PDB file of C-alpha atoms and ligand atoms in Angstrom:
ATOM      1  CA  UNK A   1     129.680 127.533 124.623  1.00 37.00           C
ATOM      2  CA  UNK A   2     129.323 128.971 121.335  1.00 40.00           C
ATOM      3  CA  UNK A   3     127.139 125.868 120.232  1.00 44.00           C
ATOM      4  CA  UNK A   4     124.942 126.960 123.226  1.00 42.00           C
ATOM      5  CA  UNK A   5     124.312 130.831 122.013  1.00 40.00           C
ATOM      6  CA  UNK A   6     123.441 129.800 118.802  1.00 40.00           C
ATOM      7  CA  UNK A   7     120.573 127.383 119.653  1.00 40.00           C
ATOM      8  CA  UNK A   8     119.491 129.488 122.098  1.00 40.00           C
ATOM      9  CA  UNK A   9     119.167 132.607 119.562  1.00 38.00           C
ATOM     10  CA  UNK A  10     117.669 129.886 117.214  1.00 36.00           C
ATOM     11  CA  UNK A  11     114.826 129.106 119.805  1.00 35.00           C
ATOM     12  CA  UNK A  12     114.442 132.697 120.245  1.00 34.00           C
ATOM     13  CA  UNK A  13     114.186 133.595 116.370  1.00 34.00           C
ATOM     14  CA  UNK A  14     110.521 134.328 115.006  1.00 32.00           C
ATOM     15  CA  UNK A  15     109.324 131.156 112.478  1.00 31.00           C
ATOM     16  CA  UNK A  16     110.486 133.542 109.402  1.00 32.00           C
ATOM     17  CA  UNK A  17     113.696 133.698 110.935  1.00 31.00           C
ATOM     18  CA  UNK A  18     114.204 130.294 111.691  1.00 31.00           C
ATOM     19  CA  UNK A  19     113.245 129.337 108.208  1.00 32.00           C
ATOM     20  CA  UNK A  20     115.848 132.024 106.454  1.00 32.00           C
ATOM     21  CA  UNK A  21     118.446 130.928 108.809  1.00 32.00           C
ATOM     22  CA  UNK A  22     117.407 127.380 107.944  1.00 34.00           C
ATOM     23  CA  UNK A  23     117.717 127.716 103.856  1.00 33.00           C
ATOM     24  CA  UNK A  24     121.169 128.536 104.016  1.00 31.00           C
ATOM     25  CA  UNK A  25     121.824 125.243 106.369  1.00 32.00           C
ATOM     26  CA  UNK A  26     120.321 122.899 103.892  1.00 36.00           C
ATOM     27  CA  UNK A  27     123.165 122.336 100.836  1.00 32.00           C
ATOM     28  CA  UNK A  28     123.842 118.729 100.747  1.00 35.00           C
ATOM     29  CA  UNK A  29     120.242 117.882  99.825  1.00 41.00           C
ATOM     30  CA  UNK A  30     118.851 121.228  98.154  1.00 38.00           C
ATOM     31  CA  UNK A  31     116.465 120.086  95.956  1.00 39.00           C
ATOM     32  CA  UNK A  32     116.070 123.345  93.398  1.00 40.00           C
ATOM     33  CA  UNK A  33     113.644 124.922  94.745  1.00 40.00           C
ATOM     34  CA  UNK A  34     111.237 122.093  96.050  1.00 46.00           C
ATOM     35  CA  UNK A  35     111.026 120.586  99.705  1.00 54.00           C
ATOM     36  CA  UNK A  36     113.763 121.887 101.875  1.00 50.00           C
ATOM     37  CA  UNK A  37     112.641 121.233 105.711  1.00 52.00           C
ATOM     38  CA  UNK A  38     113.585 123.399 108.054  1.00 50.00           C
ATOM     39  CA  UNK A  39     116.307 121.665 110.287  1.00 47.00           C
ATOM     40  CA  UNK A  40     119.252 123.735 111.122  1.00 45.00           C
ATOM     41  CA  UNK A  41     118.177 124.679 114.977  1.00 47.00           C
ATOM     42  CA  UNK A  42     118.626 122.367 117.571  1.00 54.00           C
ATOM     43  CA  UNK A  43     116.520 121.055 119.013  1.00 88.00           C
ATOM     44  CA  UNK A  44     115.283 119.565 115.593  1.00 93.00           C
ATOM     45  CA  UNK A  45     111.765 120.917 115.803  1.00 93.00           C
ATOM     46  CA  UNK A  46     108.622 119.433 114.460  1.00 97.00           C
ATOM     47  CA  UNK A  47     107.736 120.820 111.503  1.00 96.00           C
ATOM     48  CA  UNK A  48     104.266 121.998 111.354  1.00 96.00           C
ATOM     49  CA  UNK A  49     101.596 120.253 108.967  1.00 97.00           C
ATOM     50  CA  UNK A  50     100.955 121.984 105.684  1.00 97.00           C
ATOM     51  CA  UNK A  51      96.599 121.454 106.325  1.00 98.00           C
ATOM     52  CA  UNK A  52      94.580 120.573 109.183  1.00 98.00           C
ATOM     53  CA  UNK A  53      94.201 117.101 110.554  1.00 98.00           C
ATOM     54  CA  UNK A  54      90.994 116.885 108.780  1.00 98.00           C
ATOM     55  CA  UNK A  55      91.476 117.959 105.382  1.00 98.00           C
ATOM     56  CA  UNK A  56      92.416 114.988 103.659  1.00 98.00           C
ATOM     57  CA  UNK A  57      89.509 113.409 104.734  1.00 98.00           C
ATOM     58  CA  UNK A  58      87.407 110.901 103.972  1.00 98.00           C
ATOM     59  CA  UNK A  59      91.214 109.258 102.114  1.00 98.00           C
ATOM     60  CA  UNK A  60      92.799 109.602 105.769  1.00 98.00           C
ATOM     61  CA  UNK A  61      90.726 110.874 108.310  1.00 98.00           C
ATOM     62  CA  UNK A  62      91.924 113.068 110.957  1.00 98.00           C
ATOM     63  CA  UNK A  63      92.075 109.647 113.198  1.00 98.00           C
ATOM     64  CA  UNK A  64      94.850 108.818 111.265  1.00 98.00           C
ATOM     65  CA  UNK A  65      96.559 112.532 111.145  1.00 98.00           C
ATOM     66  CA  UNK A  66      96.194 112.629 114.269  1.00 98.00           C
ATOM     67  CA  UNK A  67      98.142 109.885 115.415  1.00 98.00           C
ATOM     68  CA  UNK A  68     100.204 109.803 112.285  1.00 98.00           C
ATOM     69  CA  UNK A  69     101.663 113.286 112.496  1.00 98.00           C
ATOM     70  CA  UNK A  70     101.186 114.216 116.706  1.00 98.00           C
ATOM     71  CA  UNK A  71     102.060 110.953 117.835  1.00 98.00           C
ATOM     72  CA  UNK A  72     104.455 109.076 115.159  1.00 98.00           C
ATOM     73  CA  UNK A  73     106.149 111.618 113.269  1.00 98.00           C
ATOM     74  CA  UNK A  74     106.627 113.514 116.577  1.00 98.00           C
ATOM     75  CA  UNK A  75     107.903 110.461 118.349  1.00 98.00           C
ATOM     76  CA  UNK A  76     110.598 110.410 115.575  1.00 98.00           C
ATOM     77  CA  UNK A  77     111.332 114.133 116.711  1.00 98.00           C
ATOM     78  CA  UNK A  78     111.719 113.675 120.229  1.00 98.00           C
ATOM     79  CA  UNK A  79     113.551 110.241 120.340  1.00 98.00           C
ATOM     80  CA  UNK A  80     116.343 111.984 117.929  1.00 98.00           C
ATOM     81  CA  UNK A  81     116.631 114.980 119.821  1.00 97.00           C
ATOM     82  CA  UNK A  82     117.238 112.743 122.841  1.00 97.00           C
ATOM     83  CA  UNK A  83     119.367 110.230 120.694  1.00 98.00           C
ATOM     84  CA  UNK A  84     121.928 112.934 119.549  1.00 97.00           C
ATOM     85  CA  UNK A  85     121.985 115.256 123.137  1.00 95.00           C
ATOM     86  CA  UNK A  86     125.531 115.387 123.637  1.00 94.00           C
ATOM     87  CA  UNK A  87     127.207 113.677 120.474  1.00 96.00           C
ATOM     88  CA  UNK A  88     128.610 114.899 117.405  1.00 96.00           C
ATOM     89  CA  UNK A  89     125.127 115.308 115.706  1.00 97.00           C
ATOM     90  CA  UNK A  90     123.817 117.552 118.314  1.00 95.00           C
ATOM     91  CA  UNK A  91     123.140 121.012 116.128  1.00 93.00           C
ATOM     92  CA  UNK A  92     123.734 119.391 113.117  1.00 95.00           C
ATOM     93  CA  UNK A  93     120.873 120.309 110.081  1.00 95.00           C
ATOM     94  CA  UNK A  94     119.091 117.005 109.764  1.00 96.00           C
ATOM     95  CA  UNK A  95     120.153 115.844 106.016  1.00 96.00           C
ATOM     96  CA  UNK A  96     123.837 115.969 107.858  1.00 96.00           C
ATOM     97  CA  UNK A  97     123.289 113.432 110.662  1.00 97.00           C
ATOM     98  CA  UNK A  98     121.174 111.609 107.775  1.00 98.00           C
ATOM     99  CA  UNK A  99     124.545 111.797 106.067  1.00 97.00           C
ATOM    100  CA  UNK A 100     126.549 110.871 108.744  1.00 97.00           C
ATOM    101  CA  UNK A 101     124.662 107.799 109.887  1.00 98.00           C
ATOM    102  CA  UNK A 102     123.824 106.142 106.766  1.00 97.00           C
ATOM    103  CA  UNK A 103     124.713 102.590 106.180  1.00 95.00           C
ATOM    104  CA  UNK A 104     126.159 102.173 109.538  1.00 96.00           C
ATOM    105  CA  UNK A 105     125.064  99.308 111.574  1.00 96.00           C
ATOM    106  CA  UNK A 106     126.292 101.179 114.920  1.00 97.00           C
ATOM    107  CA  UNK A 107     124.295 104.568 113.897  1.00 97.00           C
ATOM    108  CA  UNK A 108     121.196 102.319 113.360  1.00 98.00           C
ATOM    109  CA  UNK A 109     119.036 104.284 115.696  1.00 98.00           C
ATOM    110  CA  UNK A 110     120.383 107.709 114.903  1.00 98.00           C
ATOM    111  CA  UNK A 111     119.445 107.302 111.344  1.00 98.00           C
ATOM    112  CA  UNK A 112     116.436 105.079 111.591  1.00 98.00           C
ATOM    113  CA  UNK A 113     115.014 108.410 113.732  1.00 98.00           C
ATOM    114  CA  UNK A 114     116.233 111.328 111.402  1.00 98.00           C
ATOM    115  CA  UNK A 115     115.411 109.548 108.073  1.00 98.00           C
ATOM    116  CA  UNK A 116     111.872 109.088 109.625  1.00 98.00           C
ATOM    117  CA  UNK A 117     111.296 113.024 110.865  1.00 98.00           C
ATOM    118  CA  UNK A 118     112.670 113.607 106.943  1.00 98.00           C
ATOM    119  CA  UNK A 119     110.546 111.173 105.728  1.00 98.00           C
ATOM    120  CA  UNK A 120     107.074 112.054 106.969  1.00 98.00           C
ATOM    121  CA  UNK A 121     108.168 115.915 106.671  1.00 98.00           C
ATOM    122  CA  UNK A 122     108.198 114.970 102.635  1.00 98.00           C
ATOM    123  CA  UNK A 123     105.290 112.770 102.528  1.00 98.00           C
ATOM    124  CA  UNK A 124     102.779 115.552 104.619  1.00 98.00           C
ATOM    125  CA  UNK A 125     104.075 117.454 101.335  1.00 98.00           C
ATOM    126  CA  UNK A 126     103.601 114.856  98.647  1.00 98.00           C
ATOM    127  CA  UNK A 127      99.624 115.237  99.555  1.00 98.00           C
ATOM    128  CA  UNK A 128      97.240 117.657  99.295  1.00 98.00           C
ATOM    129  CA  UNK A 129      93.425 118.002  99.676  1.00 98.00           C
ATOM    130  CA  UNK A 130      93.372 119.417  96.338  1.00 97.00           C
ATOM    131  CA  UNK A 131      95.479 117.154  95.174  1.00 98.00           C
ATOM    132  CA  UNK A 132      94.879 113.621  92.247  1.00 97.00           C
ATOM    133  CA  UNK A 133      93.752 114.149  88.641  1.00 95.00           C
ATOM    134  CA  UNK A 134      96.244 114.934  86.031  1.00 96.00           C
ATOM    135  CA  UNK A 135     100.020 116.178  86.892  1.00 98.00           C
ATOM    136  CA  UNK A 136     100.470 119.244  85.362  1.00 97.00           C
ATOM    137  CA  UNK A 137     101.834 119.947  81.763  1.00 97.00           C
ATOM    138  CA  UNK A 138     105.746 119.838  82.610  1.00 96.00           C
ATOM    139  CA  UNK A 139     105.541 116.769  84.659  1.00 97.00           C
ATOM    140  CA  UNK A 140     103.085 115.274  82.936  1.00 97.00           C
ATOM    141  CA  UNK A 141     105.677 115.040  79.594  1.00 97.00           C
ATOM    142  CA  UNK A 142     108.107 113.469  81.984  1.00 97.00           C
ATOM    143  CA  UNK A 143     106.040 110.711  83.527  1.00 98.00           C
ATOM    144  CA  UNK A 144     104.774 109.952  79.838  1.00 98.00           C
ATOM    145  CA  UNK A 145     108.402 109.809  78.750  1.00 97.00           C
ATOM    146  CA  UNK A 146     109.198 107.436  81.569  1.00 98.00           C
ATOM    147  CA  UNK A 147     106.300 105.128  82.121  1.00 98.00           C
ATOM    148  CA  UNK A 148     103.838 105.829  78.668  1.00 98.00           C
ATOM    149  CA  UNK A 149     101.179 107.375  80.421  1.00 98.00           C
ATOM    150  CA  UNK A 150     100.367 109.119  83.686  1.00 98.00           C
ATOM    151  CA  UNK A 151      97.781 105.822  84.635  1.00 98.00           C
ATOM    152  CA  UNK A 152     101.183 103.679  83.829  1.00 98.00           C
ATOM    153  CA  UNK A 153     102.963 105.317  86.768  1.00 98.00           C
ATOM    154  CA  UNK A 154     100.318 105.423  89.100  1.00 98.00           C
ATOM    155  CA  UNK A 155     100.112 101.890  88.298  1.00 98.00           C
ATOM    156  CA  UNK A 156     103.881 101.261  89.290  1.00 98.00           C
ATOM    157  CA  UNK A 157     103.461 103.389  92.193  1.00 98.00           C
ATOM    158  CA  UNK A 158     100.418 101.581  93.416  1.00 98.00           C
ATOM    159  CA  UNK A 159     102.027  98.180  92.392  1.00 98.00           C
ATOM    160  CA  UNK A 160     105.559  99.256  94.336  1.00 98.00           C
ATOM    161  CA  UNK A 161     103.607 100.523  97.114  1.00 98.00           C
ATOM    162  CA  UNK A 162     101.779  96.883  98.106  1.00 97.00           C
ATOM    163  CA  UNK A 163     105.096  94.811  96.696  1.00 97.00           C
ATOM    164  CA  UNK A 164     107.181  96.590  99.998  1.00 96.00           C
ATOM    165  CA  UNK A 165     107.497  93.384 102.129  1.00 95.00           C
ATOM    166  CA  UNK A 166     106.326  95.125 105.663  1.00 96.00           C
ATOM    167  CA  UNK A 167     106.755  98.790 106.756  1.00 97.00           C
ATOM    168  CA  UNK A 168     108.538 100.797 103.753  1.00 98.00           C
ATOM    169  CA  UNK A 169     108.152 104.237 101.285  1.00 98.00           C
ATOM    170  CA  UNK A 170     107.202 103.978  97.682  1.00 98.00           C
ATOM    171  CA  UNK A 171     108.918 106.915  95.851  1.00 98.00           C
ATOM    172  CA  UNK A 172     108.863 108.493  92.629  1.00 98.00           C
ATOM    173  CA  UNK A 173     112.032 109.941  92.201  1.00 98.00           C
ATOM    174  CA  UNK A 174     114.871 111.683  89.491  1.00 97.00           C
ATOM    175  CA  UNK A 175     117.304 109.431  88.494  1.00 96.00           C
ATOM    176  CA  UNK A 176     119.976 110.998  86.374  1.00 91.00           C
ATOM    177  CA  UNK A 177     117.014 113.483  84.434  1.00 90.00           C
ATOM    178  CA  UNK A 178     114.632 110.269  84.156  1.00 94.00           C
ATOM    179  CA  UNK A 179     111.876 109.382  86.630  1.00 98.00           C
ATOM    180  CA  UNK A 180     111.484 106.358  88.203  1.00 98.00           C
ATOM    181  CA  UNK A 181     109.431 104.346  91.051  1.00 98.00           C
ATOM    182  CA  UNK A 182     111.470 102.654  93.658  1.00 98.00           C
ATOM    183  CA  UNK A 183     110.750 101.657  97.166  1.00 98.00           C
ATOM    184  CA  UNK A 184     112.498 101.717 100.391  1.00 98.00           C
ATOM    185  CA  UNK A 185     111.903  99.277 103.616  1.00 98.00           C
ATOM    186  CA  UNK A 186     112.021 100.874 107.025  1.00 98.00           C
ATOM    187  CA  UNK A 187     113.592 104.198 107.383  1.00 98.00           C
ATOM    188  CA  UNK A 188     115.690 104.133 104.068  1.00 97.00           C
ATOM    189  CA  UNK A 189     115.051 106.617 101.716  1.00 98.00           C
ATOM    190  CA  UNK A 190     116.552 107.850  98.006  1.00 97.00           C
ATOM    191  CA  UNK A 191     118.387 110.575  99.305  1.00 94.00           C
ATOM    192  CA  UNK A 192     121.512 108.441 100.290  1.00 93.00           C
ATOM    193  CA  UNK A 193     121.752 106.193  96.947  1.00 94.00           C
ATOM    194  CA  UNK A 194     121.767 109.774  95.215  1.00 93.00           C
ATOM    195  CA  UNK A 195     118.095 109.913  94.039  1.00 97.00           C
ATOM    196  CA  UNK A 196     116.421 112.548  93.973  1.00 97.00           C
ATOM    197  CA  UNK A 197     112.548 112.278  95.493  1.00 98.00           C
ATOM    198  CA  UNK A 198     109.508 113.765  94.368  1.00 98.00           C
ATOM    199  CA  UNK A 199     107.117 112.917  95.928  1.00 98.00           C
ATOM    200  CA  UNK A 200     106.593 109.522  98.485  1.00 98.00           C
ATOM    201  CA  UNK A 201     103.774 107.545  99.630  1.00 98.00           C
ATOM    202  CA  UNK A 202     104.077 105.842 103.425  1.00 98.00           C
ATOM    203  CA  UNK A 203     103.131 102.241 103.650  1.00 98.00           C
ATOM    204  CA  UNK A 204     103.813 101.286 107.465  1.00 97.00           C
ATOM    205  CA  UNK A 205     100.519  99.931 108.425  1.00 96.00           C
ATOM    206  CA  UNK A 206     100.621 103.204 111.035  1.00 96.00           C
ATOM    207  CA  UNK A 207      99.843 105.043 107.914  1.00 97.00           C
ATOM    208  CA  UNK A 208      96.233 103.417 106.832  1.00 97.00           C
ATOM    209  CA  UNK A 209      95.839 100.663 109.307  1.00 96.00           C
ATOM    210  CA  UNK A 210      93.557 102.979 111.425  1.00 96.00           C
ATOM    211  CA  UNK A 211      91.239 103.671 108.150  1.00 96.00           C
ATOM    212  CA  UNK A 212      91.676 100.620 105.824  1.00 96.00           C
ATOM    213  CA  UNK A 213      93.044  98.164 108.193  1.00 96.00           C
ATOM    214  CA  UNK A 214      95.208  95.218 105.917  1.00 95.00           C
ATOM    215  CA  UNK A 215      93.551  97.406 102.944  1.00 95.00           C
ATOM    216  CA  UNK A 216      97.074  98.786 101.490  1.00 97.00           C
ATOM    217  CA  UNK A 217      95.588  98.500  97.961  1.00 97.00           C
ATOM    218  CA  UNK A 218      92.680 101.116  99.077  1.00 98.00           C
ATOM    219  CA  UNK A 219      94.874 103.223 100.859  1.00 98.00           C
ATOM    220  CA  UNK A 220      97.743 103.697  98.142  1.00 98.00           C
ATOM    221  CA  UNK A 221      94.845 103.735  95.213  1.00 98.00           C
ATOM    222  CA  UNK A 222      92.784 106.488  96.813  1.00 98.00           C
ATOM    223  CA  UNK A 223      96.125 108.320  98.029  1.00 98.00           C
ATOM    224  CA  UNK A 224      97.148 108.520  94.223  1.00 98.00           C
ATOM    225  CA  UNK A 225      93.374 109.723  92.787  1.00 98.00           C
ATOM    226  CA  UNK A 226      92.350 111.772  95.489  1.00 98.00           C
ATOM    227  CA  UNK A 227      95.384 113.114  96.924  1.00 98.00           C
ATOM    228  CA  UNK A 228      98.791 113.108  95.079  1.00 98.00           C
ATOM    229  CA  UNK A 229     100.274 116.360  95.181  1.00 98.00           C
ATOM    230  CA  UNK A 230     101.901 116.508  91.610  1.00 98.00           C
ATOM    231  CA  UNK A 231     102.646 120.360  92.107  1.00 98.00           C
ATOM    232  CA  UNK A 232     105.175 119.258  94.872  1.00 98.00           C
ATOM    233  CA  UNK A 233     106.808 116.442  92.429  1.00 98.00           C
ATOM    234  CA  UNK A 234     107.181 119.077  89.615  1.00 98.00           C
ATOM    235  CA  UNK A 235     108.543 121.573  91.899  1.00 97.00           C
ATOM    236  CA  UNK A 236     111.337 118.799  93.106  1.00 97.00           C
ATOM    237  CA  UNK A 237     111.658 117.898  89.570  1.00 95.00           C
ATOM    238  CA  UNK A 238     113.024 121.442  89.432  1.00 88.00           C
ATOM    239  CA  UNK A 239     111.086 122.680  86.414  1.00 54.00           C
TER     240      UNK A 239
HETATM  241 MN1  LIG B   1     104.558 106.973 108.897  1.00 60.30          MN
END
């Protein structure tokens, strides 16, 4: 009953209020200041896309977007909301039933769902039609410190990116204060080995196929000179 009053107040709450009543939700995954989705309501909600379907055009064309964010990322949405009706997870914030679910063969579908609305929530943020070019200053030091040079980690990135064996996430993430490239396959993400992400480029074939077709190589290079939204990584990077 009282699970019931508070969603429905939650629905009712203006977008501002959702998102203060949200920030207080999110502590197991707080990243300092950076991304921190707005998932405490139930139902989870899709969260809306920080630019119009066309702007990241001509890199990924609002073809792509379209499907990408109203059809996929959505999908994700609405089979989790009908995956956790009526269990344990139902009103959860979604880095709890990411939690919860991890690593568990019989939660498979819970967590390949909720890691994929987190997911695509981050990477919508990782881009930006004014994003590429240099990282700024503060991140800049870091990637230099980790890789050499900012065209070294690009390079890993872009090298990570096509080395994913099918549908996976190339990350550059905070390992203990140092940054690093990784990848994931599937749903997986850094979040539950304790990594912190910055910023994450999608390389399911839904992601390009529509644009590049078996192109990955195009995709992930044009993504990282055209598009990369360093700001975001920095902010994550929490300095
Ligand atoms: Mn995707």
């Amino acid at each position: 009953m009282e699970k019931k009053d508070a969603r429905h107040s939650a629905a009712l709450m203006d977008r501002r209020g959702f998102l203060m009543a949200s920030a207080g939700a999110v502590a197991w995954l707080a990243l300092d200041g950076g991304f921190n989705p707005a998932s405490a309501a139930q139902p989870l909600s899709l969260p809306p896309l920080p630019y119009a379907e066309n702007a990241l055009e001509p890199v990924i064309t609002a073809n792509t977007l379209g499907f990408h964010y109203g059809k996929h990322h959505k999908g994700y949405v609405d089979n989790l909301n009908k995956l956790i009706a009526g269990t344990e997870y139902e009103g959860l914030p979604l880095e709890k039933i990411i939690a919860a679910t991890a690593g568990q063969a019989e939660k498979a579908a819970v967590f390949n769902n909720a890691a994929q609305v987190w997911n695509h929530t981050f990477y919508w943020q990782s881009l930006s039609p004014k994003g590429g070019g240099e990282p700024p200053a503060a991140l800049k030091q870091k990637i230099e410190a980790a890789f050499g040079s900012v065209d070294a980690c690009k390079k890993e990135l872009a090298g990570t990116a096509l080395s994913q064996f099918g549908s996976g996430w190339a990350w550059l993430v905070m390992d203990t204060g140092k940054l690093k490239v990784i990848k994931t396959a599937n749903a997986e993400l850094p979040l539950t080995a304790g990594l912190k992400p910055l910023l994450t480029i999608d390389v399911w074939e839904h992601a390009y196929y529509l644009d590049y077709q078996n192109r990955r190589a195009d995709y992930v290079n044009a993504v990282l000179d055209k598009l990369i939204n360093w700001e975001f990584a920095l902010r994550n990077a929490g300095s």
